[in-house]
Coordinates of C-alpha atoms in Angstrom, one line a residue:
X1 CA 0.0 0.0 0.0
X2 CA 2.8 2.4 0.6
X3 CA 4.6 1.7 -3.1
X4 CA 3.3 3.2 -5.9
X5 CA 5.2 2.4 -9.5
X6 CA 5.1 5.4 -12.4
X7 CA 7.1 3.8 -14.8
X8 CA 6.3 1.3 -17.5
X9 CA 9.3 -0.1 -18.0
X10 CA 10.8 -2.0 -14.9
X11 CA 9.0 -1.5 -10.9
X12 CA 11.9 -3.3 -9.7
X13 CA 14.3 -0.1 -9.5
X14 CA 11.3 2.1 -9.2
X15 CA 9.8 0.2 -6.1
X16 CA 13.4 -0.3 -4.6
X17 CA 14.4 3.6 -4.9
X18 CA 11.0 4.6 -3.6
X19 CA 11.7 1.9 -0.3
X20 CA 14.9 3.3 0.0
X21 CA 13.3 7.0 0.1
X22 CA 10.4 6.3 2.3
X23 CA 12.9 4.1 4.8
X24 CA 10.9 0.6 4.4
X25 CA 12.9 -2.5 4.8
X26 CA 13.7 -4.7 1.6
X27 CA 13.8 -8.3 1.9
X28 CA 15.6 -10.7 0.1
X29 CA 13.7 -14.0 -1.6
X30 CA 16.0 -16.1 -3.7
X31 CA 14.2 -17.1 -6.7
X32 CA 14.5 -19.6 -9.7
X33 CA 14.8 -18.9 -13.0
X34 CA 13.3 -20.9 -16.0
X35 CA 16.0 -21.9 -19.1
X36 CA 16.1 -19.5 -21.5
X37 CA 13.6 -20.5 -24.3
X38 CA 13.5 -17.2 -26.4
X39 CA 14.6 -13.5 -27.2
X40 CA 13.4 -10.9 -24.6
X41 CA 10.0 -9.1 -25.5
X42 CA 11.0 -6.1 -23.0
X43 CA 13.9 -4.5 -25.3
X44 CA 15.8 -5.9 -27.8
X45 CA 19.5 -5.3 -26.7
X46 CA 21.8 -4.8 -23.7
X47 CA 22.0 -1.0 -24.7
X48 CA 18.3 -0.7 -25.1
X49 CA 18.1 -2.2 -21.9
X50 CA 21.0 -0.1 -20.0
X51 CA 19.4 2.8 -21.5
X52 CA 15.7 2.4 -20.4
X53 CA 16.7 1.4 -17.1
X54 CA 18.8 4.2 -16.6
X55 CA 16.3 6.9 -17.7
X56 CA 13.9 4.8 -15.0
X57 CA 16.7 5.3 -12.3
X58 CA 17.2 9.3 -13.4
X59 CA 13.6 9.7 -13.3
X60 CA 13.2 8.6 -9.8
X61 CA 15.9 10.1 -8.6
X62 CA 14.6 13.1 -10.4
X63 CA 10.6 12.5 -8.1
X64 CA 12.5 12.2 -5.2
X65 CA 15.7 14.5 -4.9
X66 CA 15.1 17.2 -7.2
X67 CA 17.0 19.7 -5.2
X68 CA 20.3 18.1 -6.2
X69 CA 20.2 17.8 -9.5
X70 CA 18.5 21.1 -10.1
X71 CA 21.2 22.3 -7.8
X72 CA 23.8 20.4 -9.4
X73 CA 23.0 21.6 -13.0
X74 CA 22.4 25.3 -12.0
X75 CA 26.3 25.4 -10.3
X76 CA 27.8 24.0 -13.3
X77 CA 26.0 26.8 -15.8
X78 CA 26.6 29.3 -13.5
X79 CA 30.6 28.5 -13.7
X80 CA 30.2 28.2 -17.1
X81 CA 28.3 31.1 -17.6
X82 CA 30.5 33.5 -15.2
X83 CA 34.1 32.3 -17.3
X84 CA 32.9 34.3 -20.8
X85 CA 32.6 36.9 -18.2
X86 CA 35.9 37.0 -16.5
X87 CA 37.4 35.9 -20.1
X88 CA 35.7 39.4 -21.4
X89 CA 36.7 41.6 -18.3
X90 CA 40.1 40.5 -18.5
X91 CA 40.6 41.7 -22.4
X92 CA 39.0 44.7 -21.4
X93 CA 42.1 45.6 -19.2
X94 CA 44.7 44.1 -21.6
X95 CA 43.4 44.6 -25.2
X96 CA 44.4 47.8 -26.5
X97 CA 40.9 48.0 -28.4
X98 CA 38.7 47.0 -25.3
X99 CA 35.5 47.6 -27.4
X100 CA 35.0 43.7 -28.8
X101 CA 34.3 40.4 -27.6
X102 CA 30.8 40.8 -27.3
X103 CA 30.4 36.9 -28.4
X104 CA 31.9 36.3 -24.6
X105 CA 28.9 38.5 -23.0
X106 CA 26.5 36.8 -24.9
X107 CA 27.6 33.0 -24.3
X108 CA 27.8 33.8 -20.3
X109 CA 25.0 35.8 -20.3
X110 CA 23.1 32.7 -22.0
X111 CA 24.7 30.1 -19.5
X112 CA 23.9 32.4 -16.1
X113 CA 19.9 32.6 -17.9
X114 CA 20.3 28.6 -18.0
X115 CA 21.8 28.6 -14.5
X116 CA 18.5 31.1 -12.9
X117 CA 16.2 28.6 -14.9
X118 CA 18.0 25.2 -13.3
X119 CA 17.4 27.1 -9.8
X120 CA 13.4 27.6 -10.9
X121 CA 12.7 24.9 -12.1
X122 CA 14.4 23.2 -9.1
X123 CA 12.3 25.4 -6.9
X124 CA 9.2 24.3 -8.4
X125 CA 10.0 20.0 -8.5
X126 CA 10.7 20.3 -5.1
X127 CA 6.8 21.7 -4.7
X128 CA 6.1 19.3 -6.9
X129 CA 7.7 16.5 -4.7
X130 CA 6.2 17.5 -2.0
X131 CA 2.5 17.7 -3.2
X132 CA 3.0 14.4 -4.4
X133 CA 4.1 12.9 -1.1
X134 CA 1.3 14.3 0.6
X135 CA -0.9 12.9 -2.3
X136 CA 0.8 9.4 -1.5
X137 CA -0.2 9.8 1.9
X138 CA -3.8 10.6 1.3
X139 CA -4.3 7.9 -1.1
X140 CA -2.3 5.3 1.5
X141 CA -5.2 6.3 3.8
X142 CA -7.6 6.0 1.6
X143 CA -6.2 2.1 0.5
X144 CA -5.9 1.4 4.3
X145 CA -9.8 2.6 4.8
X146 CA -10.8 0.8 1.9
X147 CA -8.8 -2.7 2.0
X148 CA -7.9 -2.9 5.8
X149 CA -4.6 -2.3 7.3
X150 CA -2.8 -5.7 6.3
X151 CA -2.6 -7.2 9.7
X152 CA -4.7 -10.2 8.0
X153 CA -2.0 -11.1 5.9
X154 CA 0.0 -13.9 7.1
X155 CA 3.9 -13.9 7.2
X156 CA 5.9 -15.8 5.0
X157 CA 8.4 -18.1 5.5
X158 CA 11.4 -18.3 3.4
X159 CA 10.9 -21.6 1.8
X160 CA 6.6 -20.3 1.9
X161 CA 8.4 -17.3 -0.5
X162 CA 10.1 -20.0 -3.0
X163 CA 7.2 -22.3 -3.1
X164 CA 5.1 -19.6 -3.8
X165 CA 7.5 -18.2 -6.6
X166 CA 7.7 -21.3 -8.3
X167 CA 4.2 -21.8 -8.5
X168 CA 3.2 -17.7 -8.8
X169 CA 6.5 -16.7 -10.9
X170 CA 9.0 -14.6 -9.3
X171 CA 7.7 -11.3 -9.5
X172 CA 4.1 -11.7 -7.1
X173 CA 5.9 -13.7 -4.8
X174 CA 8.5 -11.0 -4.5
X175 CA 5.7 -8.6 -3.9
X176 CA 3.6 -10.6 -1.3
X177 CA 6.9 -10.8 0.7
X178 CA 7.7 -7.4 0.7
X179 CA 3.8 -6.6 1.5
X180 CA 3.7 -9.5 4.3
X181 CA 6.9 -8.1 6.0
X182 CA 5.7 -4.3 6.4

């Protein structure tokens, strides 16, 4: 009741980052796999696969710490946007013509507009996160009002887990676990 998945692609990273966020434990089952018996449906290379996961990792990170990247980006434009400055002050005390350079003012003053925008739009997904979080916690209230608040749901063993994912396939097992052990 507490996990909520966004992305299409893969819950695994998406519930595991949003566990790590919200401090709920994460439980091991060991599973067994079938033999391979054809080509993947889910993506059709090792790149394709890399790249899809990692734009599911980015965008969590993105839901739940958008401070730092915002923060991250809007440093690193802001450097880059305050050298064309310096580069242009400093020709303005050695060049004998000091009235060029203009393309130096205009590339910084670009990068430092990129930099303020990083810092806005940073400003406004961290509102963003945080409506959402207190959306996750109305609609956790309203599952827990609706479906009860899981102490009915018996614990599960270990070998209860394996049974159940050979039987279920890996992936409900996996999630009755994690539900039984909240």
């Amino acid at each position: 009741m507490l996990l909520n998945t966004i992305t299409r692609f893969s819950y695994c990273m998406e519930t595991i980052i949003q566990a790590g966020n919200k401090k709920l434990c994460i439980d091991s089952v060991p599973v067994v796999t079938n033999a391979k018996t054809r080509e993947s449906r889910l993506f059709k290379s090792m790149h394709q696969h890399v790249l899809n996961s990692a734009g599911a990792i980015i965008r969590a990170y993105i839901m739940y710490k958008p401070y730092v990247i915002f923060t991250f980006l809007a440093g690193v434009f802001g450097v880059l946007g305050l050298v064309p400055f310096v580069r242009w002050a400093i020709l303005q005390v050695i060049d004998d013509n000091p009235g060029g350079h203009l393309q130096s003012l205009l590339i910084g003053a670009v990068l430092l507009i990129v930099a303020f925008l990083s810092v806005i739009i940073g400003i406004i997904s961290d509102l963003i996160r945080t409506n959402r979080m207190l959306i996750e916690d109305t609609l956790e209230h309203t599952k827990k009002m609706r479906f009860g608040k899981g102490e009915q749901l018996p614990e599960l063993t270990a070998q209860q887990a394996v049974r159940a994912t050979e039987v279920l396939g890996a992936e409900p097992a996996l999630r009755r676990h994690e539900h039984a052990t909240r």
